[in-house]
Short mmCIF file of C-alpha atoms in Angstrom, two decimals:
data_model
loop_
_atom_site.label_atom_id
_atom_site.label_comp_id
_atom_site.label_asym_id
_atom_site.label_seq_id
_atom_site.Cartn_x
_atom_site.Cartn_y
_atom_site.Cartn_z
CA MET M 1 8.47 -22.12 48.45
CA ILE M 2 6.11 -21.83 45.50
CA SER M 3 7.66 -22.14 41.61
CA ILE M 4 7.82 -19.71 38.86
CA ASN M 5 9.49 -21.30 35.74
CA LYS M 6 7.75 -18.66 33.56
CA ILE M 7 6.34 -15.02 33.38
CA GLN M 8 5.36 -14.28 29.64
CA VAL M 9 4.45 -10.61 30.66
CA LEU M 10 4.22 -7.86 27.91
CA TYR M 11 6.13 -9.17 24.76
CA GLY M 12 9.50 -10.85 27.24
CA LYS M 13 10.02 -12.99 29.30
CA ILE M 14 11.37 -12.06 32.73
CA ASN M 15 14.53 -14.33 33.65
CA TYR M 16 13.25 -16.17 36.50
CA ASN M 17 16.56 -14.67 38.84
CA THR M 18 16.28 -11.79 38.50
CA LEU M 19 12.88 -12.15 40.04
CA ARG M 20 13.30 -14.60 42.50
CA ASN M 21 16.07 -12.10 43.10
CA LEU M 22 13.63 -9.47 43.22
CA LEU M 23 11.02 -11.02 45.47
CA THR M 24 13.53 -12.60 48.11
CA ARG M 25 15.16 -9.08 48.77
CA THR M 26 11.83 -7.45 48.55
CA GLY M 27 9.93 -10.19 51.09
CA ARG M 28 6.77 -8.98 49.02
CA PHE M 29 6.42 -12.14 47.66
CA THR M 30 2.96 -11.74 47.41
CA THR M 31 1.97 -8.11 45.81
CA VAL M 32 5.05 -8.59 42.97
CA LEU M 33 3.15 -11.54 42.14
CA LEU M 34 0.41 -10.91 41.95
CA GLY M 35 1.61 -6.80 40.29
CA VAL M 36 3.67 -9.25 38.05
CA MET M 37 -0.16 -11.54 36.91
CA LEU M 38 -1.73 -8.32 36.73
CA VAL M 39 0.20 -7.05 34.12
CA SER M 40 -0.25 -9.96 32.33
CA GLN M 41 -3.34 -9.78 32.46
CA ALA M 42 -3.17 -6.22 31.46
CA HIS M 43 -1.38 -6.92 27.87
CA ALA M 44 -3.29 -10.18 27.99
CA ASN M 45 -4.84 -9.70 25.22
CA THR M 46 -1.62 -8.01 23.01
CA LEU M 47 -1.93 -8.66 18.67
CA LYS M 48 0.40 -11.07 16.92
CA TYR M 49 0.66 -11.13 13.23
CA ALA M 50 3.33 -11.08 10.63
CA PHE M 51 3.88 -10.10 6.82
CA GLN M 52 5.85 -10.90 3.90
CA GLY M 53 7.47 -8.13 4.23
CA PRO M 54 9.57 -5.37 6.11
CA LEU M 55 7.94 -2.42 7.39
CA ASN M 56 11.23 -0.36 7.11
CA GLN M 57 10.58 3.06 6.62
CA LEU M 58 7.52 5.10 9.81
CA ASP M 59 7.90 8.18 7.65
CA PRO M 60 4.57 8.56 5.64
CA TYR M 61 5.02 10.97 2.94
CA SER M 62 8.31 7.89 1.53
CA LEU M 63 6.84 5.33 1.05
CA ASN M 64 3.63 5.64 -1.62
CA GLU M 65 2.97 1.64 -0.91
CA THR M 66 -0.53 -0.18 0.59
CA PHE M 67 1.20 -1.96 3.30
CA THR M 68 2.67 1.01 4.74
CA LEU M 69 0.74 3.30 4.19
CA THR M 70 -2.12 1.07 5.83
CA THR M 71 -0.39 -0.55 8.78
CA LEU M 72 0.45 3.74 9.77
CA SER M 73 -3.08 4.46 8.89
CA ASN M 74 -3.20 2.44 12.36
CA VAL M 75 -0.95 5.82 14.57
CA TYR M 76 -1.95 8.61 12.22
CA GLU M 77 -4.93 9.83 10.75
CA GLY M 78 -5.88 11.98 7.39
CA LEU M 79 -8.72 14.61 7.75
CA ILE M 80 -10.53 11.57 5.98
CA ARG M 81 -10.19 7.68 7.23
CA ARG M 82 -12.70 5.23 5.70
CA GLY M 83 -14.60 2.21 6.65
CA PRO M 84 -14.79 -1.38 6.62
CA ASP M 85 -16.78 -1.60 2.83
CA LEU M 86 -13.72 1.46 2.43
CA LYS M 87 -16.84 4.02 2.50
CA ILE M 88 -15.14 7.69 3.64
CA GLU M 89 -15.56 9.04 7.23
CA PRO M 90 -15.07 11.82 8.79
CA ALA M 91 -11.92 11.30 10.91
CA LEU M 92 -9.75 14.39 11.43
CA ALA M 93 -11.75 16.84 10.22
CA GLU M 94 -15.88 16.92 11.27
CA SER M 95 -17.53 18.28 8.20
CA TRP M 96 -17.19 19.06 4.98
CA GLU M 97 -18.48 21.69 2.18
CA MET M 98 -18.22 22.76 -1.35
CA LEU M 99 -18.13 26.56 -0.17
CA GLU M 100 -18.01 26.98 -4.89
CA PRO M 101 -17.10 24.42 -6.98
CA THR M 102 -13.81 25.23 -6.86
CA ARG M 103 -12.95 26.12 -3.02
CA TRP M 104 -13.94 23.17 -0.22
CA ARG M 105 -14.29 23.84 3.18
CA PHE M 106 -13.04 21.38 6.17
CA TYR M 107 -13.65 22.19 9.37
CA LEU M 108 -11.62 20.03 11.77
CA ARG M 109 -11.54 18.10 15.11
CA LYS M 110 -11.26 20.00 18.27
CA GLY M 111 -9.98 18.65 21.02
CA VAL M 112 -7.00 15.73 18.74
CA SER M 113 -3.76 16.09 20.89
CA PHE M 114 -1.23 13.80 19.11
CA HIS M 115 0.53 10.82 20.95
CA ASN M 116 3.27 13.67 22.68
CA GLY M 117 0.23 16.04 24.14
CA ASN M 118 0.64 18.38 20.58
CA ALA M 119 -2.70 19.89 20.46
CA PHE M 120 -3.95 19.25 16.82
CA THR M 121 -5.04 22.14 14.92
CA ALA M 122 -5.62 23.95 11.09
CA ASP M 123 -1.32 24.61 11.12
CA ASP M 124 -0.84 20.67 11.20
CA VAL M 125 -2.46 20.32 8.38
CA ALA M 126 -0.90 23.32 5.96
CA PHE M 127 2.16 21.86 7.22
CA SER M 128 1.67 18.44 6.33
CA ALA M 129 0.15 19.11 3.20
CA ASP M 130 2.93 21.83 2.51
CA ARG M 131 5.58 18.85 3.81
CA ILE M 132 3.58 15.64 1.25
CA ARG M 133 3.54 17.96 -2.27
CA SER M 134 7.59 18.36 -1.14
CA ALA M 135 10.00 17.25 -3.89
CA GLN M 136 11.24 14.23 -2.03
CA SER M 137 7.77 12.94 -1.43
CA GLY M 138 6.55 9.54 -2.34
CA LEU M 139 2.70 10.34 -2.32
CA THR M 140 2.75 13.83 -4.55
CA ASP M 141 -0.15 12.43 -6.45
CA ARG M 142 -2.24 13.05 -2.92
CA LEU M 143 -3.00 16.92 -3.16
CA ASP M 144 -2.13 19.06 -6.13
CA PRO M 145 0.80 21.08 -6.31
CA ALA M 146 -2.33 24.00 -7.66
CA VAL M 147 -4.12 23.82 -4.86
CA LYS M 148 -3.85 26.61 -2.26
CA VAL M 149 -4.74 25.45 1.10
CA ASP M 150 -5.96 28.62 2.94
CA ILE M 151 -6.11 29.31 6.74
CA VAL M 152 -9.43 30.38 7.54
CA ASP M 153 -9.41 29.55 11.93
CA ASP M 154 -7.35 27.32 13.83
CA TYR M 155 -9.94 24.67 13.19
CA THR M 156 -11.72 25.83 9.49
CA VAL M 157 -8.77 24.84 6.45
CA ASP M 158 -10.37 25.61 2.93
CA PHE M 159 -8.52 24.04 0.10
CA ILE M 160 -9.38 26.09 -2.84
CA SER M 161 -8.15 24.50 -6.47
CA PRO M 162 -7.79 26.47 -10.00
CA THR M 163 -10.17 23.90 -11.51
CA PRO M 164 -13.58 22.24 -9.81
CA ASN M 165 -12.37 18.76 -8.70
CA PRO M 166 -15.51 16.39 -7.20
CA ILE M 167 -13.03 14.23 -5.58
CA LEU M 168 -10.60 16.14 -3.58
CA TYR M 169 -10.35 14.74 -0.85
CA TYR M 170 -10.82 11.16 -2.13
CA ASN M 171 -7.37 9.42 -1.04
CA TRP M 172 -6.92 11.79 1.70
CA SER M 173 -7.30 8.48 3.99
CA SER M 174 -3.89 8.22 3.83
CA TRP M 175 -2.00 11.96 3.52
CA PHE M 176 -2.40 11.75 7.19
CA ILE M 177 -1.47 14.81 9.05
CA MET M 178 1.48 15.52 11.64
CA ASP M 179 2.87 17.34 14.15
CA LYS M 180 4.69 20.05 12.87
CA GLU M 181 5.97 21.41 15.93
CA TRP M 182 7.36 17.97 16.50
CA ALA M 183 8.21 17.32 12.84
CA GLU M 184 10.52 20.80 13.55
CA GLU M 185 12.03 20.54 17.07
CA ASN M 186 12.97 16.51 15.62
CA LYS M 187 14.82 17.90 12.08
CA ALA M 188 12.17 16.08 10.29
CA VAL M 189 10.20 18.98 8.58
CA ASP M 190 12.10 17.67 4.74
CA VAL M 191 10.95 14.36 3.43
CA THR M 192 13.46 11.63 2.51
CA SER M 193 12.90 8.64 0.57
CA ALA M 194 13.14 5.59 1.17
CA SER M 195 16.09 5.00 -1.01
CA ASP M 196 17.67 7.59 0.58
CA LYS M 197 20.40 6.41 2.94
CA ASN M 198 20.04 8.86 5.79
CA GLN M 199 17.10 9.60 6.44
CA ASN M 200 16.07 11.38 9.59
CA PHE M 201 14.09 11.52 12.16
CA ALA M 202 10.77 10.47 10.79
CA ALA M 203 11.99 7.35 9.80
CA PHE M 204 12.01 5.40 12.32
CA HIS M 205 9.53 8.09 14.91
CA ALA M 206 6.07 8.19 14.74
CA ASN M 207 3.38 10.83 16.60
CA GLY M 208 0.43 10.50 14.86
CA THR M 209 -3.29 10.73 16.27
CA GLY M 210 -4.92 7.81 15.82
CA PRO M 211 -5.63 4.66 18.43
CA PHE M 212 -2.17 2.45 18.56
CA ARG M 213 1.14 4.72 19.05
CA ILE M 214 4.81 3.03 18.13
CA VAL M 215 6.69 2.20 21.11
CA GLU M 216 9.57 0.35 19.78
CA HIS M 217 10.09 -0.58 16.11
CA GLU M 218 13.46 -2.05 14.90
CA ALA M 219 13.54 -2.62 11.00
CA GLY M 220 13.05 -5.84 9.92
CA VAL M 221 12.65 -7.02 12.79
CA ARG M 222 9.95 -6.51 14.60
CA THR M 223 7.52 -3.24 15.99
CA ILE M 224 5.44 -3.10 18.67
CA PHE M 225 3.03 -0.49 18.94
CA LYS M 226 0.62 -0.02 21.68
CA LYS M 227 -3.41 1.64 22.44
CA TYR M 228 -3.52 5.19 22.49
CA GLU M 229 -5.71 5.58 25.22
CA ALA M 230 -5.75 9.33 24.47
CA TRP M 231 -7.86 9.05 21.40
CA TRP M 232 -10.51 10.47 20.76
CA ASP M 233 -12.54 7.91 19.47
CA THR M 234 -14.54 5.47 20.42
CA PRO M 235 -11.99 1.88 20.04
CA GLU M 236 -14.04 -0.77 18.17
CA HIS M 237 -11.04 -2.69 19.30
CA ASN M 238 -9.58 -4.66 22.47
CA LEU M 239 -6.28 -4.33 22.71
CA SER M 240 -4.23 -3.73 24.68
CA ALA M 241 -0.82 -4.14 21.67
CA VAL M 242 0.25 -5.20 18.85
CA GLU M 243 3.30 -6.75 17.88
CA PHE M 244 4.67 -7.22 13.93
CA ILE M 245 7.16 -9.43 13.54
CA PRO M 246 7.91 -9.67 9.30
CA VAL M 247 8.47 -13.54 8.20
CA LEU M 248 9.85 -13.19 4.40
CA SER M 249 9.33 -17.10 3.98
CA SER M 250 5.68 -18.34 2.89
CA PRO M 251 6.22 -21.99 5.53
CA THR M 252 7.47 -20.40 9.02
CA ARG M 253 5.47 -18.09 8.41
CA VAL M 254 2.10 -20.55 7.96
CA ALA M 255 4.34 -22.86 10.71
CA ALA M 256 3.87 -19.95 13.71
CA LEU M 257 0.00 -19.99 12.67
CA LEU M 258 -0.27 -23.28 13.02
CA SER M 259 1.63 -23.37 16.31
CA SER M 260 -0.31 -20.44 17.74
CA GLU M 261 2.72 -18.59 17.21
CA LEU M 262 0.96 -15.91 15.73
CA ASP M 263 -2.38 -15.21 15.31
CA LEU M 264 -2.55 -13.31 11.80
CA ILE M 265 -0.81 -13.84 9.36
CA TYR M 266 -0.79 -12.54 5.98
CA PRO M 267 -0.79 -12.77 2.61
CA VAL M 268 -0.76 -16.56 2.61
CA PRO M 269 0.03 -18.47 -0.36
CA VAL M 270 -3.35 -20.00 -2.27
CA GLN M 271 -1.28 -23.48 -1.71
CA ASP M 272 -1.56 -23.54 1.86
CA LEU M 273 -5.30 -22.50 2.36
CA SER M 274 -7.02 -26.32 3.08
CA ARG M 275 -4.16 -26.85 5.36
CA ILE M 276 -5.26 -23.89 7.55
CA GLU M 277 -8.48 -24.52 6.95
CA ALA M 278 -8.62 -27.84 8.11
CA ASN M 279 -5.74 -27.04 11.68
CA GLU M 280 -7.51 -26.58 15.07
CA GLY M 281 -7.91 -23.27 15.95
CA THR M 282 -7.18 -21.15 12.38
CA ARG M 283 -9.62 -20.72 9.56
CA THR M 284 -8.76 -17.98 6.44
CA LEU M 285 -10.14 -15.42 4.99
CA THR M 286 -10.59 -14.47 1.13
CA GLY M 287 -12.33 -12.52 -0.75
CA PRO M 288 -12.02 -9.65 -3.99
CA GLU M 289 -8.97 -7.61 -3.53
CA LEU M 290 -9.02 -4.05 -6.11
CA ARG M 291 -5.29 -4.25 -6.31
CA THR M 292 -4.20 -4.39 -9.46
CA ILE M 293 -1.10 -6.43 -10.62
CA PHE M 294 0.83 -5.97 -14.06
CA LEU M 295 3.95 -5.15 -16.31
CA GLY M 296 4.94 -1.52 -17.42
CA MET M 297 7.48 -1.72 -19.94
CA ASP M 298 10.17 1.56 -20.75
CA GLN M 299 8.71 3.06 -23.41
CA TYR M 300 10.69 6.38 -22.66
CA ARG M 301 14.59 5.50 -22.89
CA ASP M 302 15.49 5.47 -27.58
CA GLU M 303 17.57 2.69 -25.60
CA LEU M 304 16.65 0.63 -22.94
CA LEU M 305 18.51 -0.13 -19.58
CA TYR M 306 19.02 -4.06 -19.60
CA SER M 307 19.07 -5.16 -23.07
CA ASN M 308 21.39 -6.37 -26.42
CA ILE M 309 19.05 -4.02 -28.57
CA LYS M 310 21.63 -1.47 -28.85
CA GLY M 311 19.99 2.01 -30.34
CA LYS M 312 16.63 1.65 -30.75
CA ASN M 313 14.30 1.13 -27.39
CA PRO M 314 11.26 -2.93 -28.92
CA PHE M 315 8.92 -1.48 -26.23
CA LYS M 316 8.53 2.21 -28.24
CA ASP M 317 6.60 -0.33 -30.75
CA ASN M 318 3.18 -0.88 -30.70
CA ARG M 319 3.27 -4.13 -31.96
CA VAL M 320 5.99 -5.56 -29.27
CA ARG M 321 3.78 -4.93 -26.61
CA GLN M 322 0.95 -6.04 -27.85
CA ALA M 323 3.24 -9.98 -28.30
CA VAL M 324 4.22 -9.48 -24.47
CA MET M 325 0.29 -9.71 -24.46
CA LEU M 326 -0.67 -11.81 -26.48
CA ALA M 327 2.71 -14.78 -24.68
CA ILE M 328 1.19 -14.19 -21.27
CA ASP M 329 -1.35 -17.53 -20.96
CA ILE M 330 -3.20 -15.54 -17.77
CA ASP M 331 -5.95 -18.37 -18.00
CA THR M 332 -3.14 -21.03 -16.70
CA ILE M 333 -1.13 -19.15 -14.39
CA LYS M 334 -4.72 -18.36 -12.13
CA LYS M 335 -5.36 -21.96 -12.71
CA LYS M 336 -1.64 -23.22 -12.13
CA ILE M 337 0.05 -20.59 -9.97
CA MET M 338 -2.95 -19.08 -7.97
CA ARG M 339 -4.81 -21.79 -7.68
CA THR M 340 -7.75 -20.32 -8.79
CA GLN M 341 -7.99 -17.44 -6.45
CA SER M 342 -7.04 -14.36 -9.13
CA THR M 343 -9.19 -13.34 -12.11
CA PRO M 344 -7.79 -12.02 -15.19
CA SER M 345 -7.34 -9.04 -15.93
CA ALA M 346 -8.18 -6.46 -19.21
CA LEU M 347 -8.47 -2.89 -17.21
CA MET M 348 -5.74 -1.52 -15.48
CA ILE M 349 -8.37 -1.47 -12.28
CA SER M 350 -10.09 -3.44 -10.60
CA PRO M 351 -13.51 -3.70 -11.74
CA TYR M 352 -15.52 -2.95 -8.45
CA LEU M 353 -13.69 0.73 -9.24
CA PHE M 354 -15.43 0.39 -12.24
CA SER M 355 -18.38 0.38 -13.79
CA GLY M 356 -17.89 0.06 -17.74
CA SER M 357 -15.87 -2.02 -17.23
CA THR M 358 -17.54 -4.64 -18.33
CA ALA M 359 -17.12 -3.09 -21.68
CA PHE M 360 -13.92 -4.32 -22.14
CA ASN M 361 -12.32 -7.92 -22.73
CA ARG M 362 -8.66 -9.64 -22.76
CA PRO M 363 -7.19 -10.60 -25.23
CA ARG M 364 -6.65 -14.02 -25.90
CA PHE M 365 -3.22 -16.04 -25.26
CA ASP M 366 -2.52 -16.55 -28.50
CA PRO M 367 2.15 -17.52 -28.78
CA GLY M 368 1.80 -17.80 -32.49
CA ARG M 369 0.14 -14.24 -33.66
CA ALA M 370 2.64 -12.42 -31.02
CA ARG M 371 6.12 -14.73 -32.91
CA SER M 372 4.38 -12.46 -35.90
CA LEU M 373 4.14 -9.44 -34.59
CA LEU M 374 8.19 -9.49 -33.45
CA ARG M 375 8.65 -10.35 -36.46
CA GLU M 376 6.48 -7.62 -38.45
CA ALA M 377 8.34 -5.08 -35.78
CA GLY M 378 12.23 -6.28 -36.80
CA TYR M 379 12.67 -8.50 -34.38
CA GLU M 380 12.47 -11.88 -36.29
CA ASN M 381 15.40 -13.22 -33.03
CA GLY M 382 14.09 -11.63 -31.06
CA PHE M 383 15.42 -10.26 -28.24
CA SER M 384 16.80 -10.48 -24.55
CA VAL M 385 15.74 -7.74 -21.72
CA GLU M 386 15.55 -7.49 -17.32
CA LEU M 387 12.75 -8.24 -15.34
CA ASP M 388 12.54 -6.56 -11.62
CA CYS M 389 10.30 -8.37 -9.41
CA PRO M 390 9.75 -8.75 -6.09
CA ASN M 391 9.88 -11.07 -4.34
CA ASP M 392 7.92 -10.75 -0.75
CA ARG M 393 5.37 -8.45 -1.56
CA TYR M 394 2.08 -9.63 -3.68
CA VAL M 395 0.72 -13.39 -4.03
CA ASN M 396 3.57 -15.93 -5.82
CA ASP M 397 5.45 -12.28 -7.80
CA GLU M 398 8.73 -14.86 -7.65
CA ALA M 399 5.99 -17.78 -9.04
CA ILE M 400 4.80 -15.31 -11.48
CA CYS M 401 7.88 -13.35 -12.94
CA GLN M 402 8.96 -17.09 -13.69
CA ALA M 403 5.26 -17.63 -16.11
CA VAL M 404 5.96 -14.74 -18.01
CA VAL M 405 9.87 -15.93 -18.54
CA SER M 406 9.10 -19.09 -19.19
CA TYR M 407 6.04 -17.57 -21.75
CA LEU M 408 8.39 -15.22 -23.92
CA ALA M 409 10.80 -17.13 -23.91
CA HIS M 410 8.79 -19.55 -26.20
CA VAL M 411 8.18 -16.01 -28.32
CA GLY M 412 11.91 -15.39 -28.99
CA ILE M 413 11.59 -12.91 -26.36
CA ASP M 414 15.39 -13.61 -23.28
CA VAL M 415 13.79 -12.51 -20.19
CA THR M 416 16.54 -12.66 -17.25
CA LEU M 417 14.15 -12.67 -13.79
CA ASN M 418 15.97 -10.47 -11.28
CA ALA M 419 13.72 -10.86 -8.46
CA GLN M 420 14.08 -9.24 -4.98
CA PRO M 421 12.87 -8.29 -1.44
CA ARG M 422 10.08 -5.30 -1.76
CA SER M 423 12.47 -2.99 -0.52
CA LYS M 424 15.17 -3.17 -2.15
CA PHE M 425 13.26 -3.84 -5.22
CA PHE M 426 11.29 -0.50 -4.63
CA ALA M 427 13.89 0.92 -4.45
CA LYS M 428 15.76 0.41 -7.78
CA VAL M 429 12.32 0.93 -9.66
CA LEU M 430 11.62 4.35 -7.96
CA ALA M 431 15.37 5.14 -8.03
CA PRO M 432 15.49 9.28 -7.78
CA GLY M 433 16.91 10.09 -11.60
CA GLY M 434 16.42 8.04 -13.30
CA TYR M 435 14.07 4.35 -12.88
CA ASP M 436 16.46 1.89 -13.01
CA THR M 437 14.17 -0.30 -14.52
CA SER M 438 12.81 -1.82 -18.33
CA PHE M 439 10.47 -3.82 -17.54
CA TYR M 440 8.80 -4.46 -14.46
CA LEU M 441 6.33 -5.74 -12.40
CA LEU M 442 4.01 -3.88 -10.23
CA GLY M 443 0.53 -3.87 -7.63
CA TRP M 444 -1.37 -0.94 -7.95
CA THR M 445 -4.82 -0.19 -6.11
CA PRO M 446 -5.91 3.39 -6.88
CA SER M 447 -5.08 4.98 -3.04
CA SER M 448 -9.42 7.18 -4.31
CA PHE M 449 -10.19 4.21 -5.95
CA ASP M 450 -11.53 5.57 -8.08
CA SER M 451 -9.97 5.57 -12.32
CA TYR M 452 -8.78 9.28 -12.26
CA ASN M 453 -5.84 8.19 -9.47
CA VAL M 454 -4.74 4.67 -12.64
CA LEU M 455 -4.50 7.83 -15.79
CA HIS M 456 -2.81 10.30 -13.47
CA SER M 457 -1.00 8.30 -11.72
CA LEU M 458 0.28 5.27 -14.06
CA HIS M 459 -0.41 6.47 -18.06
CA SER M 460 0.71 10.89 -17.19
CA CYS M 461 3.08 12.31 -19.73
CA ARG M 462 6.67 12.05 -18.15
CA SER M 463 8.92 14.87 -18.69
CA ASP M 464 12.36 15.09 -18.45
CA THR M 465 12.61 17.98 -15.99
CA GLY M 466 11.04 15.36 -13.41
CA GLU M 467 7.10 16.03 -14.06
CA GLY M 468 4.15 13.75 -13.63
CA SER M 469 3.58 10.22 -11.43
CA PRO M 470 6.56 9.27 -10.17
CA PHE M 471 5.22 5.28 -10.76
CA ASN M 472 4.27 5.50 -14.63
CA LEU M 473 7.76 3.70 -13.85
CA GLY M 474 8.15 2.70 -17.71
CA GLY M 475 7.28 7.06 -19.85
CA TYR M 476 3.81 5.49 -20.78
CA CYS M 477 2.29 9.07 -23.08
CA ASN M 478 -0.99 9.53 -24.91
CA GLU M 479 -1.56 12.89 -24.07
CA LYS M 480 -5.52 12.58 -25.46
CA VAL M 481 -5.44 10.30 -22.05
CA ASP M 482 -4.07 13.14 -20.95
CA GLU M 483 -6.17 14.85 -21.95
CA LEU M 484 -9.28 13.14 -20.84
CA ALA M 485 -8.05 12.44 -17.93
CA ALA M 486 -8.34 16.52 -16.88
CA GLN M 487 -11.77 16.31 -17.70
CA ILE M 488 -12.90 13.19 -15.39
CA LEU M 489 -11.10 15.15 -12.31
CA SER M 490 -13.84 18.34 -13.34
CA GLN M 491 -16.46 15.96 -14.22
CA ASN M 492 -19.13 15.90 -11.24
CA ASP M 493 -21.91 14.55 -14.25
CA ILE M 494 -21.27 10.29 -13.28
CA GLU M 495 -23.22 9.97 -16.80
CA LYS M 496 -20.46 11.66 -18.49
CA ARG M 497 -17.55 11.62 -16.13
CA ASN M 498 -17.98 7.41 -17.65
CA ALA M 499 -18.15 7.74 -21.28
CA LEU M 500 -14.44 10.27 -20.26
CA ILE M 501 -13.35 7.07 -18.36
CA THR M 502 -13.99 4.41 -21.29
CA GLN M 503 -12.91 6.90 -23.81
CA ALA M 504 -9.45 6.98 -22.11
CA TYR M 505 -9.50 3.23 -21.05
CA GLU M 506 -9.97 2.50 -25.20
CA LEU M 507 -6.86 4.13 -26.08
CA THR M 508 -4.30 2.91 -22.91
CA THR M 509 -5.76 -0.52 -23.67
CA MET M 510 -5.28 0.42 -28.17
CA ASP M 511 -2.39 1.42 -26.71
CA PHE M 512 -1.17 -1.34 -24.67
CA ALA M 513 0.28 0.56 -22.67
CA TYR M 514 0.46 -1.49 -20.28
CA VAL M 515 0.15 -5.87 -18.98
CA PRO M 516 -2.70 -5.90 -17.05
CA LEU M 517 -2.67 -8.97 -15.73
CA HIS M 518 -5.13 -9.83 -12.50
CA GLN M 519 -6.52 -8.82 -9.59
CA GLN M 520 -4.64 -11.51 -6.87
CA ARG M 521 -7.68 -12.07 -3.99
CA LEU M 522 -6.89 -11.66 -0.45
CA ALA M 523 -5.89 -14.30 1.48
CA TRP M 524 -5.50 -14.02 4.93
CA GLY M 525 -5.34 -16.61 7.90
CA ILE M 526 -6.61 -16.81 11.41
CA SER M 527 -6.80 -17.71 14.38
CA ASP M 528 -9.81 -18.94 15.65
CA LYS M 529 -10.19 -16.96 19.04
CA VAL M 530 -9.57 -13.41 16.62
CA SER M 531 -11.80 -11.29 14.97
CA VAL M 532 -10.92 -9.12 12.90
CA LYS M 533 -12.97 -7.24 9.63
CA GLN M 534 -11.11 -7.73 6.02
CA ARG M 535 -10.58 -4.33 4.08
CA ALA M 536 -10.39 -5.19 0.40
CA ASP M 537 -7.75 -3.09 -0.05
CA ASN M 538 -5.28 -5.41 2.26
CA GLY M 539 -5.28 -3.53 4.69
CA LEU M 540 -4.64 -4.97 8.98
CA ILE M 541 -6.63 -2.30 10.70
CA PHE M 542 -6.53 -2.80 14.19
CA ASN M 543 -9.12 -1.00 15.35
CA TYR M 544 -11.29 -3.97 13.44
CA VAL M 545 -9.72 -6.38 15.43
CA THR M 546 -10.62 -8.60 18.99
CA ILE M 547 -9.49 -11.62 20.88
CA ASP M 548 -11.31 -13.97 22.53
CA ASN M 549 -9.33 -15.09 25.55
#
């Protein structure tokens, strides 16, 4: 008699007694055992990985957040995509051209099917254009509401803008095309926001055209992806399946990699990089990241929601905002908290994305000057404020916030830290109808990899009616910056465009619109059997992963 202790099949374990009973009943021991072995072999190339937070939302228009969008990019696709070097490549559109300064024509790929078998056509593009610009969408900045979508035929679509826009499609790699028929059948035409308690079908189910389809999803527990055999493109990967597990605890995440329970984890705490490198069978992948970590302040309300100052808002005063920046020792944060795995920033954009960034210098740490500025602003006794901070989204995010609390205390600003998991953090600061925050830490990677995105998404004036970007949480407003942003959007000449961008950044830095901290460095831990192309946007693209068994 052959003894079988455990047989791993796909994602779980076959119960020994169940298998033995099956073999006894059928009398086909050899056949069934061979079948089990073949199934195990077929799914041997399963990538198991962990991130520090959960994948709660499957609706690709609900939350404008890098981890969610890059994860869903393995399932959904846009008209364009970004390659390993982040250069634009054709995806659901085979090609495109500018017919006239305000009209772009996109030629769609034929023979593409969604995971449920429905054919991809121009109707899906037009539907997706309306849906992503709807009221509850978190990605309205992907396509201006003034842009008209004109279906020429089943595989040709024109986009007509009111003014010339040379970068119209630059941030479309995360505008994923949805199946119109599927959304209508499942009553998922409308987007439900990430903070909405009544999520619709699209929040828990996915139907894209990408190289992987979701076969199981338990929000906050795990998500299982399976290779889509009918994908239109030639796979670079050799995976049969992918299993994602959120592991909030950094020590647990690292231990799981070291013990081979996981094949890939990110981010890796900077203090554990050497440990992973020293371990047999694992290594680290590090490199520059495009994301800027920064502090934002409510400059919109006449009175802060969370402060002891009544009747006025300290952050409306430029001197107070400047004091906050001068009070923070960013070099010590780099050395002690980030273990040198960060680059202090003077601007709200990575220097890799704006060549003129070298003209800007970050003000030096000067707590004495910060205290003087607070006295000049009328806060000689300081003031109190609450700081909202995620504790599972960015590298050492809570530790950074704790340092900020300490630095600001030295100049007289008493900060209460409210650190929460990213799901609760985003639900709070992006609360519908009113940005529930006075002071916050956030990270931003421009989806277009261009300064216009930063100027529009984080700096455009907000109104009581909700106009302006939803990610300008603090309500910063300088009409001259908005005017420059509009010119930047329509300017084709690169030198003239860069000059306009420089002017805009000169204004925002003089305003101390935000307090940029640093660009964190990528820090992944992987098994030696895994090969992966790491992108500077910190997105894990399954198609760039191979496993050597």
